[in-house]
Structures are given as structure tokens and as C-alpha cells.
Amino acid sequence: MTTQIPIPPVISDHPLLDRVSDRLKGQIIIILDFGSQYSELIARRIRETEVYSEVLSYRTTAAQLREIKPKGIILSGGPNSVYDQGAPECDPEIFQLGVPVLGVCYGMQLMVKQLGGRVERAKRGEYGKASLHIDDPTDLLTNVENGSTMWMSHGDSCVDLPLGFEVLAHTDNTPCAAIADHQRALFGVQFHPEVVHSVGGIALIRNFVYHICHCDPTWTTDAFIEESIREVRNQVGDRRVLLALSGGVDSSTLAFLLHRAIGDNLTCMFIDQGFMRKGEPERLVELFDHQFHIPVQYVNARDRFLKQLEGVTDPEEKRRLIGHEFIQVFEEESQRLGPFDYLAQGTLYPDVIESADSNVDPKTGERVAVKIKSHHNVGGLPKNLRFKLVEPLRKLFKDEVRKLGRSIGLPEEIVRRHPFPGPGLAIRIIGEVTSERLNILRDADFIVRDEISKRGIYHDYWQAFAVLLPIRSVGVMGDKRTYAHPVVLRFITSEDGMTADWARVPYDILEAISNRIVNEVKGVNRVVYDITSKPPGTIEWE
Ligand code: XMP
């Protein structure tokens, strides 16, 4: 696919095999991951068709798959060429399971190679959009329009197909763009049906899932709610569960689900570090406690956190101290409110895949350091706390959590809230965090949100916020010279936060925000706009 280092996850003895519940075992599509950046996306696309799907290592054996009883198997793309030394291969017996297989990009080339065909470096690789000319509009390509745009990204091509295979479609540069052995139900596509640029890609995935694998639409939100409530009740019985609520969609959805499952045996604790946005802690308590009658233990720890950050300017040190203090407060408060047997955590499916040894360089066997910021650990709790874990969201992707949240009654303002970092405003104040600076930033940030909310454009952005700089610059107000802080506006569009573009916000909106901030927020006399994409910039300034 791309030129990155191959990252085959080593999960041959992965606990996932036990986690696939019996109901889903005979109804699952398994994706064997050869290191493509799109493996998860394929799983999400399949789940969007209401069929359950999980990503497993390419090392998963045919015997293990037999146990899971998948309805279909997808071989993902990957960064290698099939002829690279040490290029990952799958257990060849997989092609004899009698289960339909779809190879995508590298997955297709591998299937061709392993079954006796030939793959070669193409004279011209194909990257980007290509028109698909359909030669056989049946099964896999039913309802995919001739000439559809598909997203290509390959340097190798299949030149000789194994016995029994035929070409279903080609493009101008790729003679074998889609292939099939109808008899054995083995299929391959050289393009990526899962990416949004592939028009008709979803139709192709539906064809594979429903017409070829004969799946039933069993992966629905209602079925999930019912099943997880039953599982949680079985797991915890009448013992007590503690949940650290943050106000984000994951922990809020978890609170709703658990409250439905175990009622008063759930205790939600909200630790106010003092770094949330204006009015947010109050709103959270009001919503949960008063409106939805899910009691929240509010812990005001603002002074403690502020004290920890005195004189600290390094971003990573801020994160570390906040994370550490969070655990301290959490331990103390859980003892005060306890005892509890279980701790509920909003672990999601990508956390599970990513923690399965994913950052290992297969050449050296060493862990590859990819940490840019110590992001998502803040608010996370160490494994050695005395609790057993309840993690009912661990099968879900983020968009599925939103769907679940909505369906279980969570209000839109939480379901569609912009992502907000665990350390909150503390990493949007560059340099030392003081209560005066927090107040300034809170007021400026409130104006940003207010202006875009009242224009109905809040959801046009992935994130939209203000950053406070510790420097001061000269301005003039009335007839007086001012010497005050600048505020940076950061508006971002993005699909997943991994890459992002700065948003082209209309000038009149920027003007309205700037005017209000300099007029209403004491301590700010200048507003600037950040026009850096990610990469090379990150979304947050720290
Ligand atoms: P960056 O700044 O790395 O951010 O481009 C990507 C996404 O992650 C969020 N972010 C964090 N989330 N703890 C979090 O929970 C953190 O320390 C943290 N830092 C960044 C950021 O808001 C963006 O959505």
C-alpha cells in the first residue's frame, strides 16, 4: 500500500478469540490484518451493513478460524510487496475452509501468489482514483456501476491468475482489478472498496457480506444493548461498580448503559480538575443528576490540580502531573465512596486492537516508538488498581458508540460534542497554567463556541477552540496603550483527528469572534488565526 514500516500485530494467542460471543461466532466476518492503515475501516464498513466484524492478525491459523466459524474472511491490504523477504503470508489452509475469502490489494496479490498465480511489479503503479470497467457484473459487482471510480494504491499487479480464477473488472492500467474463483468463493479486488472515494465500494462490500457470505443483519444497536445489559448483569451480579465520568461521549454512554443494567449499584464520579470549559461541570451534573436521574458524585479538585501545575511549562510534564493527580484523587475518593468491586472503563475496540502488540517492527522485533504526545492515557487508570474491569464498549468503534449513545437516550449535545482533551484547557494555555489565565481562556473559548453555535455551524468543524499565549503584545484601546495576551483561534476539519486541515472560516465570523474577544475578555488585546494543517502541526498547541 504505502511505504511505511510493516506493522503486523502479533495476536495469535489473542484473547479476542474468547471474546467473540457465541451469538456472533457464526455471524462474523473476520479481517486478517497485513498492516494496512485501512484494516479497521473495512471492519467499520462491514459493521455499517449490520454484520459484525473483527480484525485479527494475519497469523491467525485456519484451525483458530474454524473455531470462530466466520461467515467470510477478508485479507487486508498491507505495505509490503508479496515478494519482499519476510512479507507476511496467511495460513494457506484458509483457502480450503470452504468460507468465502475476499482479498483487498495486498490481500488479493497474496491470494494469487499463494494459490499459484503470479504477481509482478507493474510497469505503471496506480495511485488515486481509477475508473472500473466491469467485465462480469454478477455476484461481487452486482449494483456497482460500470465506470465507477475506485481508489487504487498499488505498485504490484497480478499478471497470471491461479487456476479457476477469472477477471471480473479491469482499469486502464490494471488488467486484473477484480477477480473471482466462483467455484471456491474466492475473490480479490486491487482497489480499496472501503474508502470514501470508492464509489460503489459499499455496494461491493454488501454483495460480499450478504450475497456471497449469506450473513444476516444481526449487528444492530438494539441487539447490542440487550446483549451487553445481560452480560453486565451476569458479570457483576449485585455488586457495586464505579465509573469515572468525564462528560465525553464514551463515559457518558457507558453511564447510561450501566445505569440501565444495574441501576443504583452504579456510582458515577466526576472529578473536576478545573480545566473544563465554561459552565461544563455544572451542565454535566445538571444533565445527569437532575434530568436523567443518574446520580453523580461531584468532586471539586480544582485547587489541587492547579497547585500541581505551579511553575510547570513543559507540555508532557503537565500531562504527567495531571494524570498522576487524577489517580491520587480517584483512589482517595473511591475509598471514601466505596467499597467497589468493579471499575467501569470506556475502552473501545481501536484501543483493544492497538494494544495488541501493534507497534512491533517485524525486522528487528523491537517496539517502534510512535508516541508524539502521551495523549490518551490521561484520565486512564493504572491496571493495578484493586478493581475488576467492566468494559462493555470494547467491541465498538467510536461511531458505533455515538449511535449507541443516541439510541439509549444521550442528548445530542454530548453525542456530537467536539473532542476535548483529557487535560483540557491546561494544554491550551501555553506555558504555566494559572487561575487568571484559565479564566481568560474560558471566556475566550466560550465566545468561540457561542458564535458558531448560534450560527448553526458548530458541527461543520472537527474542533474549534481558542489557545492562550503567555506572551504579551501592544495594542490600543480607546486612547490607551494596552499590553496584553494574544488568543489563537484553531478551527479544524478532519475525519478522525489523525490528519487535519485548518478550516476556511468565513471572514465575517472570524471578525465577530475577534471583536467580541478583545472587547469582552479582559487581558486579551489580539486575536490570530492558525493556518497550519496536521501534519506538520498538531491539532492542540501542546
Ligand atoms: P493532536 O494535538 O495530537 O490531537 O493533533 C489529536 C486529537 O487528540 C486530542 N488530544 C488529546 N486527547 N488527551 C486526550 O484525551 C490528551 O492529552 C490529548 N492531546 C490531544 C486532540 O484534542 C485531538 O482531538
Coordinates of C-alpha atoms and ligand atoms in Angstrom, one line a residue, residues 315-316 319 372-379 418-424 427-428 462-463 465 490 492 494 496-500 534 537-542, ligand 1:
P315 CA 3.5 20.0 27.9
E316 CA 4.4 16.4 28.7
R319 CA 0.1 15.8 31.2
I372 CA 4.2 12.2 19.7
K373 CA 2.1 13.2 22.7
S374 CA 1.2 11.0 25.7
H375 CA -2.4 11.6 24.7
H376 CA -5.0 9.2 25.7
N377 CA -3.6 8.0 28.9
V378 CA -4.8 11.0 30.8
G379 CA -7.7 10.0 32.9
H418 CA -16.3 18.1 19.7
P419 CA -13.4 16.0 21.1
F420 CA -11.9 17.6 24.1
P421 CA -8.6 16.5 25.5
G422 CA -8.4 14.9 29.0
P423 CA -6.0 17.6 30.3
G424 CA -8.5 20.2 28.9
I427 CA -2.8 22.2 27.4
R428 CA -4.4 25.2 25.6
W462 CA -14.0 18.7 13.9
Q463 CA -12.8 21.0 16.6
F465 CA -11.3 26.4 20.1
R490 CA -7.9 27.0 16.0
I492 CA -10.0 22.2 12.2
S494 CA -10.8 16.2 10.0
D496 CA -10.5 11.1 12.5
G497 CA -8.1 13.6 14.2
M498 CA -5.1 11.7 12.8
T499 CA -4.7 14.2 9.9
A500 CA -6.5 17.6 9.8
K534 CA -1.7 18.4 10.6
G537 CA 1.2 20.9 13.1
T538 CA -0.8 19.0 15.7
I539 CA -4.3 20.0 16.5
E540 CA -3.6 21.1 20.0
W541 CA -0.8 23.5 20.6
E542 CA 0.8 21.4 23.4
Ligands
XMP1 P1 -3.1 16.4 18.3 O1 -2.9 17.6 19.1 O2 -2.2 15.3 18.6 O3 -4.6 15.8 18.8 O4 -3.2 16.6 16.9 C1 -5.3 14.8 18.2 C2 -6.6 14.7 18.9 O5 -6.4 14.2 20.3 C3 -6.8 15.2 21.2 N1 -5.8 15.3 22.3 C4 -5.9 14.7 23.5 N2 -6.9 13.9 24.0 N3 -5.6 13.7 26.0 C5 -6.7 13.4 25.3 O6 -7.6 12.8 25.8 C6 -4.6 14.5 25.5 O7 -3.6 14.7 26.2 C7 -4.7 15.0 24.2 N4 -3.9 15.7 23.4 C8 -4.6 15.9 22.2 C9 -7.0 16.5 20.4 O8 -7.9 17.4 21.0 C10 -7.4 16.0 19.1 O9 -8.8 15.7 19.0

